Amino acid sequence: MYGLISMVGCVSGLKWTHMTTVQLFVTCLVDSFFPQTGEAVVDILSRLGISVNFPPDQTCCGQPQFNAGLRKDARAVAEHTIRVFEKTTGDIITPSGSCAHHFRHNYPELFEGDSAWLPRAKSLASRTYEFTEYLVDKLNVTDLGATWDGLLTYHPSCHTLRGINVDRQPRALLQNIKGATLVDLPHAEECCGFGGVMSIEHPELSAEWLKRKISNLEATNSPTLVVTDAGCLMHIAGGLHRNNKSQRVMHIAEILHNT
Amino acid sequence: MTTFRSRILESINNESLQTALDNNTERRLKGRAVAFESIPDWRERIKRAHAVRADVIEHLDEYLAKFIAKNEENGVIVHRAKDAAEAIQIVLKITDSNRFASRRWSETDDRSRRTPLLIAKSKSMVSEEISLNHALEKEGINVVETALGEYIVQLRHERPSHIITPAAHLKKEQVAELFREKLGIPYTTDIPTLTATARKILREVFLTADIGLSGVNFGVAETGAVCIITNEGNGRMVATLPPVHIALMGMERIVPNLNDLALMLSLLPRSATGQKLTVYTQLLHTPLPSTTLRKNQTRHLIILDNGRSRLRNSPLKESLYCIRCGACLNACPVFRELGGHAYIGSDLSIAPYPGPIGSVISPGLLGENYVHLAQASSLCGACKDACPVDIDLPKLLTRVRAGQSPHPQPLSQRARGEGAGLSPLTKFFLRMYTRVATHPGLFVASQKFAALGTFLFAPFSQWIRLPAFTGWGYSKDFPRFAGKPFRERRKSKKVDKETGRQSGRFEGGQVETLADKKTEDFADSASRFINELTALNGHVHQTHNATKDIVEFLKQRGVSKIHLEPNTLDENLLREANIEIANAPDPQIIVGATKAICGLADTGSVLIADGEGSPLEASLLPEIHIAVLKSSDILPSLKDAMALVKGRNVVFITGPSRTADIEMTLTIGVHGPKEIHVFLT
Ligand code: SF4
């Protein structure tokens, strides 16, 4: 299978092939709960001729603390992350719209007025891409030769859709999967109710949205829901499991990895 | 469980409330989307509106000074109130000095026989903020809310549940029962009948009120104009009919000039109700002259701070850009579950401003009592997306959570510092996690520990069933930690250095872009005007001889007397046809005829200006309003008409009076005319 499209090396004029090294910020959730997602990302990028480096000292972006209002804590984690990636060069790829949003919009907020840290935070932000954004906008790739059998439906995670305005990218990638039938998820843009600490602090609210998301998913008849964020993934999948539903939630990287 | 959380649960379990809220959300979101389609440059407009509001808030003192000076020049009595108590005192003082100047009594009347002072009030969020009704009622003053939704809510002794549709939480059966009980009419769920009942009762209130009290949507610094918009017409009634008008405004509601106002008005109704323009857009500069119904009007303008300066000097400054459209409420999934009555403070009081914007401003305006509200959000960003002035509400919510909200009183332990409103347990765990996340060694060890722990907890499943009290376990299972986290698996795997494969199809040029929407070929302005107004249940009659056709129309309707603005129609012809002409307002007359200074092609609006013969009343009191408009006076849109407004008292009328306050069902003819007929010459 790999041989099928190993022609990449032959494609001339694409300066980034072979040469490019990117840094992977895998996110704490993928690292701890869904390692296969991280592996899919690495694989896909490698197939495109990009070498992927994983700085092992990375932990978490600090968004949970930031969102809860614990800015001192959020700062400590952010400083750690900045330090780790400052030791590296090249683009930083993360399979999470939420973490990309956190780097891009919340880090500058966190370090506002700090002349030492703000430029460092901004420089990290400017290097960061959400995974599908990187594929489509930076590499100009919308067809990864992926295949799928059957229905797929896409839930645009809030921070991917509204946080960093990434929507056409994952949709374009999904559109080009051979054999897949993409069906619209009703009220797709509604939050699934994860919201980090909100799902713990306000479980009653979270539960209602989750219920709605699941019934919208059921209305599509699709057995598989595609997301761009491990947060939504564990939330929706956890809800499906609790209710003995058969649908699966998968990260887009794993879908695109399937050939 | 906190009282806030149990109140949330109450809302969630209230089936009829949930249905009402679902309807509200769906209708409003759809309406808004459709309305924005008619302004293809909306993104650009939102950007500009944001910049205008930012400039105003930045230079608020100068703009306010200009606005106040203009108003004083215009003969308006201006008061400034630094807090709720001061504002209430000012209103009470006005009511006191007008008590005896009332149209109903004179100094010589027996005091004991005087009925209480009557205030007709149109919707004002500021008055809710300062609990004005309560204070006035304590003084024995009779305050009647006149917006249908507010009236219903007042009869139920409730607070409004939505800043735009106050009775959004009620079903028509509840309103029917309420009207039966309180107003003594037979039980009916027919919304037009319910509306007509309210119209009759409230008309009497407008005509006999000593004082009309309204909010203010915008104040225009350049000209001093006070802009008040309503769909039902009650905002016009209270600002036109009683001898005294009190306009109550938050100090931040300023726009620099009439052009900026036109920009805001192209966004506000679209965002609020999905309308291109609100039915009545009033711009009042000077107090109105005397009519047969009252002597010269006195206008008081009360400009309220009540914590706005505090917000302005805080990291929540951007919240003052708000134009109170309510779009963020409609878009908010939290509001959709809660409704406006579940946003409660720790003292159980209901926050006057619900929804995302409310959770941002309430603690700063009213106190730490409301600081926990900001934690009830997933930061999904739907509010920011909906906001017509692009306020970054999620960012502001995180600032409130970070303890950056200012407060009117010194803070208690609970609200002090970072993590405001967060439960102590969550705070504790997050702080532990900070230690872990800043030490990679500890992070790795914790992963191993957690993997082992969760494995022991659920050896045969990928999922753990946590108990409900953990929060997470309330509605979903928790995934088991991976036996080998990503980093471990990566280490053990030989990294494949080969380039691998790729599709070979580089489609950079083909990335999907939305096809440019074809701009319609615009038909000429008259036909656009006709289309717009007809779509709103207005009537347009094209005519070569307006008087002749109007006589015909009046005959058909069996009308023999009209309130006519002078120099509008051929009065001889009218007299010959035995139509009696009045030049002054008279509540018995059912047809009023006025000139339209101009028409607006993109909204189907007509501009009526005050002048001889009381055209403002002629276009308001009767059941049928006839406006005579020259085709050549039709302008493209609101901003083109602003030059005609300068300094005058005017109203843009866009269709017949209407409401959607009961179950969001559109009903025509609440307070203003039920029919509008434009005779186009
Ligand atoms: S914050 Fe924005 S969306 Fe919400 S009411 Fe204010 S102007 Fe409207």
Coordinates of N, CA and C and ligand atoms in Angstrom, one line a residue, chain B residues 163 268 271 319 321-329 356-357 383 386-391 393, ligand 1:
Chain B
I163 N -33.7 39.9 27.3 CA -33.6 41.3 27.2 C -34.4 41.8 26.0
L268 N -28.3 46.3 14.7 CA -29.1 46.0 15.9 C -30.4 45.2 15.7
S271 N -29.8 41.7 14.4 CA -29.2 40.8 15.4 C -30.3 40.4 16.4
S319 N -16.7 45.1 27.3 CA -18.1 44.8 27.5 C -19.0 46.0 27.3
Y321 N -19.0 48.0 24.9 CA -19.3 48.2 23.5 C -20.7 47.7 23.2
C322 N -21.2 46.9 24.1 CA -22.5 46.2 23.9 C -23.6 47.1 23.5
I323 N -24.4 46.7 22.5 CA -25.6 47.5 22.1 C -26.9 46.8 22.5
R324 N -26.8 45.8 23.4 CA -28.0 45.1 24.0 C -28.9 44.6 22.9
C325 N -28.4 43.8 22.0 CA -29.2 43.2 21.0 C -29.8 41.9 21.4
G326 N -29.1 41.2 22.3 CA -29.6 39.9 22.8 C -29.2 38.8 21.9
A327 N -28.4 39.0 20.9 CA -28.0 38.0 20.0 C -27.2 36.9 20.7
C328 N -26.3 37.4 21.6 CA -25.5 36.4 22.3 C -26.3 35.5 23.2
L329 N -27.4 36.0 23.7 CA -28.3 35.1 24.5 C -28.9 34.0 23.6
P356 N -24.5 35.5 28.1 CA -23.1 35.7 28.1 C -22.7 37.2 28.6
I357 N -23.3 38.1 28.0 CA -23.0 39.5 28.3 C -23.3 39.8 29.8
C383 N -21.4 33.0 21.1 CA -21.8 34.4 21.4 C -20.9 35.4 20.7
A386 N -22.0 35.7 17.2 CA -23.3 36.3 17.0 C -23.2 37.8 17.2
C387 N -22.2 38.3 17.9 CA -22.2 39.7 18.4 C -22.0 40.7 17.2
P388 N -22.9 41.6 17.1 CA -22.8 42.6 15.9 C -21.7 43.6 16.1
V389 N -21.2 43.7 17.3 CA -20.0 44.6 17.5 C -18.8 43.8 17.9
D390 N -18.8 42.5 17.6 CA -17.7 41.6 17.8 C -17.0 41.8 19.1
I391 N -17.8 41.6 20.2 CA -17.2 41.6 21.5 C -16.6 40.2 21.8
L393 N -16.6 37.8 23.9 CA -17.2 37.5 25.1 C -16.5 36.3 25.8
Ligands
SF4_1 S1 -22.7 41.4 23.8 FE1 -23.0 41.7 21.6 S2 -24.5 40.1 21.1 FE2 -24.6 40.3 23.3 S3 -26.2 41.8 23.6 FE3 -24.3 42.9 23.5 S4 -24.1 43.6 21.4 FE4 -25.6 41.9 21.4

